[in-house]
Amino acid sequence: MQEIYKYKQHNSLGGRFYKRTGSFLLIVLVVFVFAGCGISGQQKVESDSSFKGRGGGETIKILSGSENKELAQVLADCSKKTGVNIEMTYKGSVDIMNTLKEGAAEYDAVWPASSLWISLGDTQHVVKYDESISTSPVVFGIKESLAKQLNFDKGDVSVKDILEAIRSGKLTFCMTSATQSNSGASAYIGFLYALLDKQEPITEDDLENPELREDIKELLSGVDRNSGSSDWLKDMFLAGNYDAMVNYECLMIDTNKELEAQGKEPLYVVYPYDGLSIADSPLGYVDHGDDKKQDAFQKVQEYLLSEKAQNAIEKTGRRISVSGVSEENKDVFNADWGIDTERILSPITMPSENVLMRALNLYQTSFRKPSLTVYCLDYSGSMRGTGNDQLVSAMSQILIQENAEKNLLQAEQEEVNIIITFSSQVINVYSAENGTEEKLTSLYESVEAENPKGGTDIYVAVEKGLQILSENYDLENYTPAIILMTDGQSETFNKDQFTDFYSKVNLDIPIFSIMFGDATSEQLDELAKLSNARVFDGRTDLVSAFRSVKGYN
């Protein structure tokens, strides 16, 4: 395919360069950040997964990365100015890629964090007029006192410096899944380049290097907690007590604003010079032959690239210019936090699509810290029929490896999966002590054979899971989580007993919940708050909810 170079001058705010090819993506020069925005009274966020901006005219539906949730006010202003109704649906990078592969029939535009996901997904060539709205580096944010202790505030820091801090037990960090979120994928590919000490694109032979494999596993062993979303990673970090996280630069700014408001020490931002990855936030039209949709899309895109919108974006903490940050917005980029607006960034070159997919599959099956997951599955009587069928189907997407591979959710070789089926009491406990296809298929067959009956007690099941994890495993070797699926409220009110037990165990084990059927979120929200986790809504699509929550573990 012919290589395409794009340059667009954005009035007085400077320009932006990037290069897309059929096999790789090169992002050059500038950086972009997402930061928090308010929502005007005329617009509102309908749910965690959507946004609607009303302009009174044509409607365009945009499939977007979750990072763009922070652009709610800009999008609200865009709708008002252009007269275009904007409907945003937020999904993970792999979901965006797969939706594009299927033709994205329900959407008029696509807006992932990186052109990478358009390159991998747009096999039907439906995406047109894609333009980079902004770009963003993926960086480390480390507690200021720890960064100084490690001398990371004294000069350039390499990925190998970070690896040595992990090896010595001085540093752990949080990041998003490399196979579910762009920030995680970008960081991971950057790690590979740095550990290989390469400038040119990495190859499949490079991925077989024994020293690389040992180093990347050691580096990823430093991951404390995973997330499937960059935005939620920030929220999780703020609610917990962690050393560091890997995320977009703007979300570090956002995090520090909140930390300082709470009287806590901020994060110091570190730019690994040998493994820096940059995302370019492209907005592209999905062509289904509707001229009115195309005109509406181009109005939206033109507004977002206008001087007024770009300046508003910079005010929220994003960089939008090759010539640095404007004087009026310089105070947003606090140099005391390590934010360096003068630094010349040298981003990595993304490998070919085949190598990239091989690298992501190796992350999922061999390199990442093994997950240790307890699924607490509701088999109360109300799950009979359709509910049980959908639950079994959802578990097949995780346990049957042929299905899991389609969404890059395969099992890691040493991971542990435990299933607790429950009603008003624990019914059965099944486990697979490794990630082999044979073990996981057997686990699925056990789920398939269960019969719903009885009432509902979510606490007895979750307490059993917590007991198993705390008494039988060295959790430092795993990424642990409990995933609870229920279609109703607990009929046995032993919440206080469980809360006391969780406090006594005193381990950082998140309890993710999936609502289904007539379930309400009150009790599940309490469990999420207790364990620094979150609740997923599976009432309309249980299979997608299970896939999403698995990306957090």
Coordinates of C-alpha atoms in Angstrom, one line a residue:
M1 CA 0.0 0.0 0.0
Q2 CA 1.2 3.5 -0.8
E3 CA 2.5 5.3 2.3
I4 CA 0.4 8.4 3.2
Y5 CA 1.9 11.4 5.0
K6 CA -0.6 14.0 6.4
Y7 CA 0.0 17.5 7.7
K8 CA -2.7 19.9 8.8
Q9 CA -2.1 23.5 9.9
H10 CA -4.4 24.5 12.7
N11 CA -4.3 28.3 12.5
S12 CA -2.0 29.9 15.1
L13 CA -1.9 26.8 17.2
G14 CA 0.6 25.0 15.1
G15 CA 0.5 21.8 13.1
R16 CA 0.4 18.0 13.5
F17 CA 2.2 15.3 11.6
Y18 CA 1.6 11.6 11.3
K19 CA 2.1 8.7 9.0
R20 CA -0.2 5.7 8.3
T21 CA 0.6 2.7 6.2
G22 CA -1.1 -0.6 5.7
S23 CA 1.4 -2.3 8.0
F24 CA 2.5 0.2 10.6
L25 CA 1.9 3.5 12.2
L26 CA 4.5 6.3 12.9
I27 CA 3.5 9.1 15.1
V28 CA 5.9 12.1 15.0
L29 CA 6.5 15.2 17.1
V30 CA 3.6 16.3 19.2
V31 CA 1.7 15.1 22.3
F32 CA -1.9 15.2 23.4
V33 CA -3.7 14.7 26.7
F34 CA -7.2 14.0 27.8
A35 CA -8.3 15.8 30.9
G36 CA -11.6 16.3 32.8
C37 CA -14.4 18.4 31.3
G38 CA -17.7 19.5 32.6
I39 CA -21.0 18.9 30.8
S40 CA -23.3 21.8 29.9
G41 CA -26.8 21.9 31.2
Q42 CA -28.1 21.2 27.7
Q43 CA -26.2 17.9 27.4
K44 CA -25.8 15.0 29.7
V45 CA -24.0 11.7 29.8
E46 CA -26.7 9.0 29.4
S47 CA -24.6 6.3 31.0
D48 CA -21.1 5.1 31.6
S49 CA -21.0 3.9 28.0
S50 CA -22.6 6.7 26.0
F51 CA -22.9 10.4 25.4
K52 CA -25.6 12.4 23.5
G53 CA -25.1 15.9 22.3
R54 CA -28.2 17.6 20.8
G55 CA -27.8 20.1 18.0
G56 CA -31.2 19.7 16.4
G57 CA -30.1 18.5 13.0
E58 CA -28.6 15.3 11.5
T59 CA -27.3 12.7 13.9
I60 CA -24.0 10.9 13.7
K61 CA -23.1 7.9 15.9
I62 CA -19.5 7.7 16.8
L63 CA -17.8 4.6 18.1
S64 CA -15.1 5.9 20.4
G65 CA -12.4 5.0 22.9
S66 CA -13.2 5.6 26.5
E67 CA -10.6 8.3 26.8
N68 CA -13.0 10.6 24.9
K69 CA -15.4 10.6 27.8
E70 CA -13.4 13.5 29.1
L71 CA -14.3 15.6 26.0
A72 CA -18.0 15.8 27.0
Q73 CA -18.0 19.6 27.2
V74 CA -16.1 20.1 23.9
L75 CA -18.6 17.7 22.2
A76 CA -21.6 19.5 23.8
D77 CA -20.3 22.8 22.4
C78 CA -19.7 21.1 19.0
S79 CA -23.3 20.0 18.8
K80 CA -24.6 23.4 19.7
K81 CA -22.3 25.2 17.2
T82 CA -22.7 22.8 14.2
G83 CA -26.4 21.7 14.8
V84 CA -25.3 18.1 14.6
N85 CA -26.6 15.6 17.1
I86 CA -23.6 13.6 18.4
E87 CA -24.1 10.1 19.9
M88 CA -20.9 8.6 21.4
T89 CA -20.6 4.9 22.3
Y90 CA -17.5 4.1 24.2
K91 CA -15.8 0.7 23.8
G92 CA -12.4 -0.8 24.2
S93 CA -9.8 -0.8 21.5
V94 CA -10.2 -4.5 20.6
D95 CA -14.0 -4.0 20.4
I96 CA -13.5 -1.1 18.1
M97 CA -11.1 -3.2 15.9
N98 CA -13.6 -6.1 15.7
T99 CA -16.5 -3.8 15.0
L100 CA -14.6 -2.3 12.1
K101 CA -13.8 -5.7 10.8
E102 CA -17.5 -6.4 10.6
G103 CA -18.2 -3.2 8.7
A104 CA -19.3 -1.0 11.7
A105 CA -22.9 -0.9 10.2
E106 CA -24.3 0.8 13.3
Y107 CA -21.9 3.7 13.3
D108 CA -21.2 6.8 11.2
A109 CA -17.7 7.5 12.6
V110 CA -14.9 5.9 14.6
W111 CA -12.6 7.6 17.1
P112 CA -10.1 5.2 18.7
A113 CA -7.1 6.3 20.8
S114 CA -4.7 5.3 18.0
S115 CA -4.7 4.8 14.2
L116 CA -3.3 1.4 15.1
W117 CA -6.8 0.1 15.7
I118 CA -8.1 1.5 12.4
S119 CA -5.2 -0.1 10.6
L120 CA -5.9 -3.5 12.2
G121 CA -9.7 -3.3 12.0
D122 CA -10.6 -1.6 8.7
T123 CA -10.3 -4.7 6.5
Q124 CA -13.4 -3.6 4.6
H125 CA -11.9 -0.1 3.9
V126 CA -15.0 1.8 5.1
V127 CA -13.1 4.5 7.0
K128 CA -12.5 7.8 5.2
Y129 CA -11.2 11.3 6.0
D130 CA -9.6 10.2 9.2
E131 CA -7.7 13.1 10.9
S132 CA -5.7 13.2 14.0
I133 CA -7.6 15.4 16.5
S134 CA -4.7 15.3 18.9
T135 CA -1.8 13.0 20.1
S136 CA -0.8 11.7 23.4
P137 CA 2.3 10.1 25.0
V138 CA 2.0 7.2 27.4
V139 CA 4.1 7.9 30.5
F140 CA 4.8 6.7 34.0
G141 CA 3.4 8.6 36.9
I142 CA 5.3 7.7 40.1
K143 CA 4.6 9.0 43.7
E144 CA 6.9 12.1 44.0
S145 CA 8.7 10.8 47.1
L146 CA 9.4 7.5 45.4
A147 CA 10.5 9.0 42.1
K148 CA 13.1 11.1 44.0
Q149 CA 14.2 8.1 46.0
L150 CA 14.8 6.3 42.7
N151 CA 16.6 9.4 41.3
F152 CA 14.1 9.5 38.5
D153 CA 13.8 13.3 38.9
K154 CA 17.5 13.8 38.1
G155 CA 17.6 13.2 34.4
D156 CA 16.6 10.8 31.6
V157 CA 15.0 7.5 32.7
S158 CA 15.0 4.3 30.6
V159 CA 12.7 1.4 30.7
K160 CA 15.7 -0.7 31.9
D161 CA 16.0 1.7 34.9
I162 CA 12.4 1.0 35.7
L163 CA 13.0 -2.7 35.3
E164 CA 15.8 -2.5 37.8
A165 CA 13.6 -0.7 40.3
I166 CA 11.0 -3.5 39.9
R167 CA 13.7 -6.2 40.3
S168 CA 14.9 -4.6 43.5
G169 CA 11.4 -4.6 44.9
K170 CA 11.3 -0.8 45.1
L171 CA 8.6 -0.2 42.5
T172 CA 5.2 -1.6 41.5
F173 CA 2.7 0.0 39.1
C174 CA -0.8 -0.2 37.7
M175 CA -1.6 -0.2 34.0
T176 CA -4.4 -1.1 31.6
S177 CA -4.4 -4.5 29.7
A178 CA -2.3 -4.4 26.6
T179 CA -4.9 -6.5 24.8
Q180 CA -7.9 -4.4 25.7
S181 CA -6.8 -0.8 26.1
N182 CA -4.6 1.4 23.8
S183 CA -2.6 2.9 26.7
G184 CA -1.7 -0.6 27.8
A185 CA -0.8 -1.8 24.3
S186 CA 1.2 1.4 23.6
A187 CA 3.2 1.0 26.9
Y188 CA 3.8 -2.7 26.3
I189 CA 5.1 -2.2 22.7
G190 CA 7.3 0.5 24.1
F191 CA 8.7 -1.8 26.7
L192 CA 9.6 -4.4 24.0
Y193 CA 11.5 -1.9 21.9
A194 CA 13.4 -0.6 25.0
L195 CA 14.3 -4.1 26.2
L196 CA 15.5 -5.1 22.7
D197 CA 17.4 -1.8 22.5
K198 CA 16.1 -1.4 18.9
Q199 CA 15.3 1.7 16.8
E200 CA 14.0 -0.2 13.7
P201 CA 10.7 -2.1 13.7
I202 CA 10.8 -5.3 15.8
T203 CA 10.3 -8.6 14.1
E204 CA 8.8 -12.0 14.9
D205 CA 12.3 -13.4 15.5
D206 CA 12.9 -10.6 18.1
L207 CA 9.9 -11.9 20.0
E208 CA 11.5 -15.3 20.4
N209 CA 14.6 -13.8 22.0
P210 CA 15.0 -15.7 25.4
E211 CA 16.5 -12.6 27.2
L212 CA 13.6 -10.4 26.0
R213 CA 11.0 -13.0 27.2
E214 CA 12.6 -13.1 30.7
D215 CA 12.9 -9.3 30.9
I216 CA 9.4 -8.5 29.8
K217 CA 7.9 -11.1 32.3
E218 CA 10.0 -9.5 35.1
L219 CA 8.8 -6.0 34.1
L220 CA 5.1 -7.0 33.9
S221 CA 5.5 -8.9 37.3
G222 CA 5.6 -5.4 38.7
V223 CA 2.0 -4.8 37.8
D224 CA -0.2 -4.4 40.9
R225 CA -3.6 -3.9 39.3
N226 CA -4.9 -4.1 35.8
S227 CA -7.7 -2.1 34.2
G228 CA -9.6 -2.4 30.9
S229 CA -9.9 1.4 30.6
S230 CA -7.5 4.3 31.0
D231 CA -10.1 6.5 32.5
W232 CA -11.1 4.0 35.1
L233 CA -7.4 3.2 35.9
K234 CA -7.1 6.9 37.0
D235 CA -10.2 6.5 39.3
M236 CA -8.9 3.2 40.7
F237 CA -5.5 4.8 41.4
L238 CA -7.1 7.7 43.3
A239 CA -9.2 5.4 45.4
G240 CA -6.3 3.1 46.3
N241 CA -2.8 3.2 47.6
Y242 CA -0.4 2.4 44.8
D243 CA 3.2 3.4 43.9
A244 CA 2.7 4.3 40.2
M245 CA 0.6 4.0 37.1
V246 CA 1.2 4.0 33.3
N247 CA -1.3 6.2 31.5
Y248 CA -1.8 9.1 29.2
E249 CA 0.1 12.3 30.2
C250 CA -3.1 14.2 30.6
L251 CA -4.6 11.7 33.0
M252 CA -1.5 12.2 35.1
I253 CA -2.3 15.9 35.2
D254 CA -5.9 15.1 36.0
T255 CA -4.8 12.7 38.8
N256 CA -2.4 15.3 40.3
K257 CA -5.1 17.9 40.5
E258 CA -7.3 15.6 42.5
L259 CA -4.4 14.3 44.7
E260 CA -3.4 17.9 45.6
A261 CA -7.1 18.8 46.3
Q262 CA -7.1 15.8 48.7
G263 CA -3.9 17.0 50.4
K264 CA -1.9 14.0 49.1
E265 CA 1.4 13.9 47.3
P266 CA 1.3 14.2 43.6
L267 CA 2.8 11.9 40.9
Y268 CA 6.0 12.7 39.2
V269 CA 5.8 12.2 35.4
V270 CA 8.5 10.1 33.8
Y271 CA 9.0 9.9 30.0
P272 CA 11.0 6.7 29.3
Y273 CA 13.4 7.9 26.5
D274 CA 13.9 4.4 25.0
G275 CA 10.3 3.2 24.9
L276 CA 8.0 6.1 24.5
S277 CA 4.8 5.4 22.6
I278 CA 2.4 8.1 21.3
A279 CA -1.3 7.7 20.3
D280 CA -2.8 10.0 17.7
S281 CA -6.6 10.0 18.4
P282 CA -7.9 9.8 14.8
L283 CA -11.5 10.7 14.0
G284 CA -12.7 9.0 10.8
Y285 CA -15.9 8.8 8.8
V286 CA -17.4 5.3 8.3
D287 CA -18.8 5.4 4.8
H288 CA -22.2 3.7 4.3
G289 CA -23.1 5.9 1.2
D290 CA -25.1 8.5 3.1
D291 CA -24.2 12.0 1.9
K292 CA -26.1 13.7 4.7
K293 CA -24.1 11.7 7.3
Q294 CA -20.9 12.6 5.6
D295 CA -21.7 16.3 5.6
A296 CA -22.6 16.2 9.3
F297 CA -19.4 14.3 10.1
Q298 CA -17.2 16.9 8.3
K299 CA -18.9 19.7 10.2
V300 CA -18.0 18.0 13.5
Q301 CA -14.5 17.2 12.4
E302 CA -13.9 20.8 11.2
Y303 CA -15.2 22.2 14.5
L304 CA -12.9 19.9 16.5
L305 CA -9.9 21.1 14.5
S306 CA -10.8 24.7 14.6
E307 CA -8.7 27.2 16.6
K308 CA -11.5 27.8 19.1
A309 CA -12.0 24.1 19.9
Q310 CA -8.2 23.3 19.9
N311 CA -7.6 26.1 22.3
A312 CA -10.4 24.8 24.6
I313 CA -8.8 21.4 24.4
E314 CA -5.4 22.8 25.4
K315 CA -7.0 24.6 28.4
T316 CA -8.1 21.2 29.7
G317 CA -4.5 19.9 29.7
R318 CA -4.1 18.6 26.2
R319 CA -1.2 19.5 23.9
I320 CA -2.3 20.3 20.4
S321 CA 0.7 22.1 18.9
V322 CA 4.2 21.3 17.5
S323 CA 5.4 24.6 18.8
G324 CA 4.8 23.9 22.5
V325 CA 2.1 25.1 24.8
S326 CA 0.6 28.6 24.5
E327 CA 1.5 31.1 27.1
E328 CA -2.0 31.5 28.4
N329 CA -2.3 27.8 29.2
K330 CA 1.2 27.1 30.4
D331 CA 0.2 26.9 34.1
V332 CA -1.9 23.8 33.3
F333 CA 1.3 21.9 32.5
N334 CA 3.0 22.0 36.0
A335 CA 6.7 21.5 35.7
D336 CA 6.9 20.6 39.4
W337 CA 5.1 17.4 38.5
G338 CA 7.7 16.5 35.9
I339 CA 5.6 17.7 33.0
D340 CA 8.1 18.8 30.3
T341 CA 6.7 20.9 27.5
E342 CA 10.2 21.5 26.1
R343 CA 11.2 17.8 25.8
I344 CA 11.8 16.5 22.3
L345 CA 9.9 13.2 22.2
S346 CA 11.3 10.3 20.1
P347 CA 8.4 7.8 19.8
I348 CA 8.8 4.2 18.7
T349 CA 7.7 2.9 15.3
M350 CA 4.9 0.4 15.5
P351 CA 5.8 -3.0 14.0
S352 CA 4.0 -4.6 11.1
E353 CA 0.4 -5.9 11.8
N354 CA 1.5 -9.5 11.9
V355 CA 4.3 -8.8 14.4
L356 CA 2.0 -6.6 16.5
M357 CA -0.7 -9.3 16.7
R358 CA 1.9 -11.8 17.6
A359 CA 3.2 -9.5 20.4
L360 CA -0.3 -9.0 21.8
N361 CA -1.0 -12.7 21.8
L362 CA 2.2 -13.4 23.6
Y363 CA 1.4 -10.8 26.2
Q364 CA -2.0 -12.5 26.8
T365 CA -0.7 -16.1 26.9
S366 CA 2.9 -15.9 28.1
F367 CA 4.2 -12.5 29.3
R368 CA 1.7 -10.9 31.6
K369 CA 1.4 -11.6 35.3
P370 CA -0.9 -14.7 35.7
S371 CA -4.5 -13.8 36.6
L372 CA -6.2 -15.6 39.6
T373 CA -9.9 -15.3 39.0
V374 CA -12.8 -16.5 41.1
Y375 CA -16.1 -16.4 39.2
C376 CA -19.2 -16.4 41.6
L377 CA -22.1 -17.4 39.3
D378 CA -25.7 -17.0 40.4
Y379 CA -27.6 -20.3 39.9
S380 CA -30.7 -19.3 41.8
G381 CA -34.1 -20.4 40.5
S382 CA -34.7 -17.1 38.7
M383 CA -31.9 -18.0 36.3
R384 CA -33.8 -20.9 34.8
G385 CA -34.2 -20.8 31.0
T386 CA -32.9 -17.8 29.1
G387 CA -30.8 -16.5 32.0
N388 CA -28.9 -19.7 32.4
D389 CA -28.4 -20.0 28.6
Q390 CA -26.9 -16.6 28.4
L391 CA -24.7 -17.2 31.4
V392 CA -23.3 -20.4 29.8
S393 CA -22.8 -18.6 26.5
A394 CA -20.9 -15.8 28.3
M395 CA -18.6 -18.2 30.1
S396 CA -17.9 -20.0 26.7
Q397 CA -16.4 -16.7 25.5
I398 CA -13.8 -16.8 28.2
L399 CA -13.2 -20.5 28.9
I400 CA -13.3 -21.9 25.3
Q401 CA -10.0 -20.7 24.0
E402 CA -11.0 -20.6 20.4
N403 CA -13.7 -18.0 21.4
A404 CA -11.4 -16.1 23.8
E405 CA -8.8 -15.7 21.1
K406 CA -11.1 -13.6 19.0
N407 CA -11.1 -10.9 21.7
L408 CA -7.5 -11.4 22.9
L409 CA -8.8 -12.9 26.2
Q410 CA -6.9 -16.2 26.1
A411 CA -5.7 -17.7 29.3
E412 CA -2.1 -17.2 30.4
Q413 CA -0.2 -20.5 30.9
E414 CA 0.1 -20.3 34.7
E415 CA -3.2 -18.5 35.5
V416 CA -5.8 -20.0 37.8
N417 CA -9.6 -20.0 37.2
I418 CA -12.0 -20.9 40.0
I419 CA -15.8 -21.1 39.6
I420 CA -18.2 -21.0 42.6
T421 CA -21.8 -21.6 41.7
F422 CA -24.3 -20.4 44.3
S423 CA -27.9 -19.8 45.2
S424 CA -28.8 -19.3 48.9
Q425 CA -25.7 -21.2 49.6
V426 CA -22.5 -22.3 47.8
I427 CA -23.5 -25.2 45.4
N428 CA -20.2 -26.3 43.9
V429 CA -16.6 -25.1 43.6
Y430 CA -14.6 -26.0 40.4
S431 CA -11.0 -25.0 39.5
A432 CA -8.5 -25.1 36.8
E433 CA -5.0 -24.7 38.2
N434 CA -3.4 -23.7 34.8
G435 CA -4.5 -22.2 31.6
T436 CA -4.4 -25.3 29.4
E437 CA -7.2 -25.7 26.9
E438 CA -8.1 -29.1 28.3
K439 CA -8.5 -27.8 31.9
L440 CA -10.6 -24.8 30.8
T441 CA -12.9 -26.8 28.6
S442 CA -13.5 -29.2 31.5
L443 CA -14.3 -26.1 33.6
Y444 CA -16.8 -24.9 31.0
E445 CA -18.5 -28.3 30.9
S446 CA -19.0 -28.1 34.7
V447 CA -20.7 -24.7 34.3
E448 CA -22.8 -26.1 31.5
A449 CA -24.0 -29.0 33.6
E450 CA -25.2 -26.9 36.6
N451 CA -29.0 -26.5 37.2
P452 CA -30.5 -23.2 38.7
K453 CA -32.4 -23.6 41.9
G454 CA -33.1 -21.9 45.3
G455 CA -32.7 -18.4 46.5
T456 CA -29.9 -15.8 46.4
D457 CA -27.0 -15.0 48.8
I458 CA -24.2 -13.1 47.1
Y459 CA -22.2 -12.7 50.3
V460 CA -21.8 -16.4 51.0
A461 CA -20.4 -16.9 47.6
V462 CA -18.0 -13.9 47.6
E463 CA -16.8 -14.8 51.1
K464 CA -16.0 -18.3 50.0
G465 CA -14.0 -16.9 47.0
L466 CA -12.1 -14.5 49.3
Q467 CA -11.3 -17.3 51.7
I468 CA -10.0 -19.5 48.9
L469 CA -7.7 -16.8 47.5
S470 CA -6.4 -15.7 50.9
E471 CA -5.7 -19.1 52.3
N472 CA -4.4 -21.1 49.3
Y473 CA -2.3 -18.7 47.1
D474 CA 0.6 -16.4 47.2
L475 CA -1.2 -13.4 45.7
E476 CA 2.1 -11.5 44.9
N477 CA 2.5 -14.0 42.0
Y478 CA -0.9 -13.3 40.5
T479 CA -3.4 -10.6 39.5
P480 CA -6.3 -11.6 41.7
A481 CA -10.0 -10.7 41.3
I482 CA -13.4 -11.9 42.2
I483 CA -16.1 -11.6 39.4
L484 CA -19.7 -11.8 40.7
M485 CA -22.6 -12.3 38.4
T486 CA -26.1 -12.1 39.8
D487 CA -29.7 -11.5 38.5
G488 CA -31.1 -10.3 41.8
Q489 CA -30.5 -8.9 45.2
S490 CA -29.2 -11.0 48.1
E491 CA -32.0 -12.3 50.2
T492 CA -29.7 -13.0 53.1
F493 CA -28.5 -9.8 54.7
N494 CA -25.1 -10.8 56.0
K495 CA -23.3 -7.8 54.4
D496 CA -21.8 -6.6 57.7
Q497 CA -20.3 -10.1 58.3
F498 CA -18.7 -10.1 54.9
T499 CA -17.4 -6.5 55.3
D500 CA -15.7 -7.5 58.6
F501 CA -14.2 -10.5 56.9
Y502 CA -12.9 -8.5 54.0
S503 CA -11.3 -6.0 56.4
K504 CA -9.6 -8.8 58.4
V505 CA -8.2 -10.4 55.3
N506 CA -6.7 -7.0 54.4
L507 CA -5.7 -7.9 50.8
D508 CA -6.2 -5.8 47.7
I509 CA -8.6 -8.1 45.9
P510 CA -11.2 -6.3 43.7
I511 CA -14.8 -7.6 43.6
F512 CA -16.1 -6.8 40.1
S513 CA -19.9 -7.4 39.6
I514 CA -22.1 -8.0 36.6
M515 CA -25.7 -7.0 36.9
F516 CA -28.2 -9.2 35.0
G517 CA -31.9 -9.7 34.8
D518 CA -33.7 -7.8 37.5
A519 CA -30.6 -7.1 39.5
T520 CA -30.1 -3.6 41.0
S521 CA -26.7 -2.0 41.6
E522 CA -27.0 -0.9 45.3
Q523 CA -25.5 -4.0 46.9
L524 CA -23.0 -4.5 44.1
D525 CA -21.9 -0.8 44.3
E526 CA -21.2 -1.4 48.0
L527 CA -18.9 -4.4 47.1
A528 CA -17.2 -2.4 44.4
K529 CA -16.5 0.6 46.8
L530 CA -15.3 -1.7 49.5
S531 CA -12.8 -3.4 47.2
N532 CA -11.9 -0.5 44.7
A533 CA -13.6 -2.2 41.8
R534 CA -16.6 -1.5 39.6
V535 CA -20.0 -2.8 38.4
F536 CA -20.7 -3.8 34.8
D537 CA -24.2 -3.7 33.3
G538 CA -25.0 -7.1 31.7
R539 CA -28.7 -6.6 31.5
T540 CA -28.8 -6.0 27.8
D541 CA -25.7 -8.0 26.8
L542 CA -24.3 -10.4 29.3
V543 CA -21.7 -11.8 26.9
S544 CA -20.2 -8.4 26.3
A545 CA -20.2 -7.6 30.0
F546 CA -18.2 -10.8 30.8
R547 CA -15.7 -9.9 28.0
S548 CA -15.3 -6.4 29.4
V549 CA -14.8 -7.4 33.0
K550 CA -12.2 -10.0 32.1
G551 CA -10.2 -7.2 30.5
Y552 CA -9.7 -5.8 34.0
N553 CA -8.0 -9.0 35.2

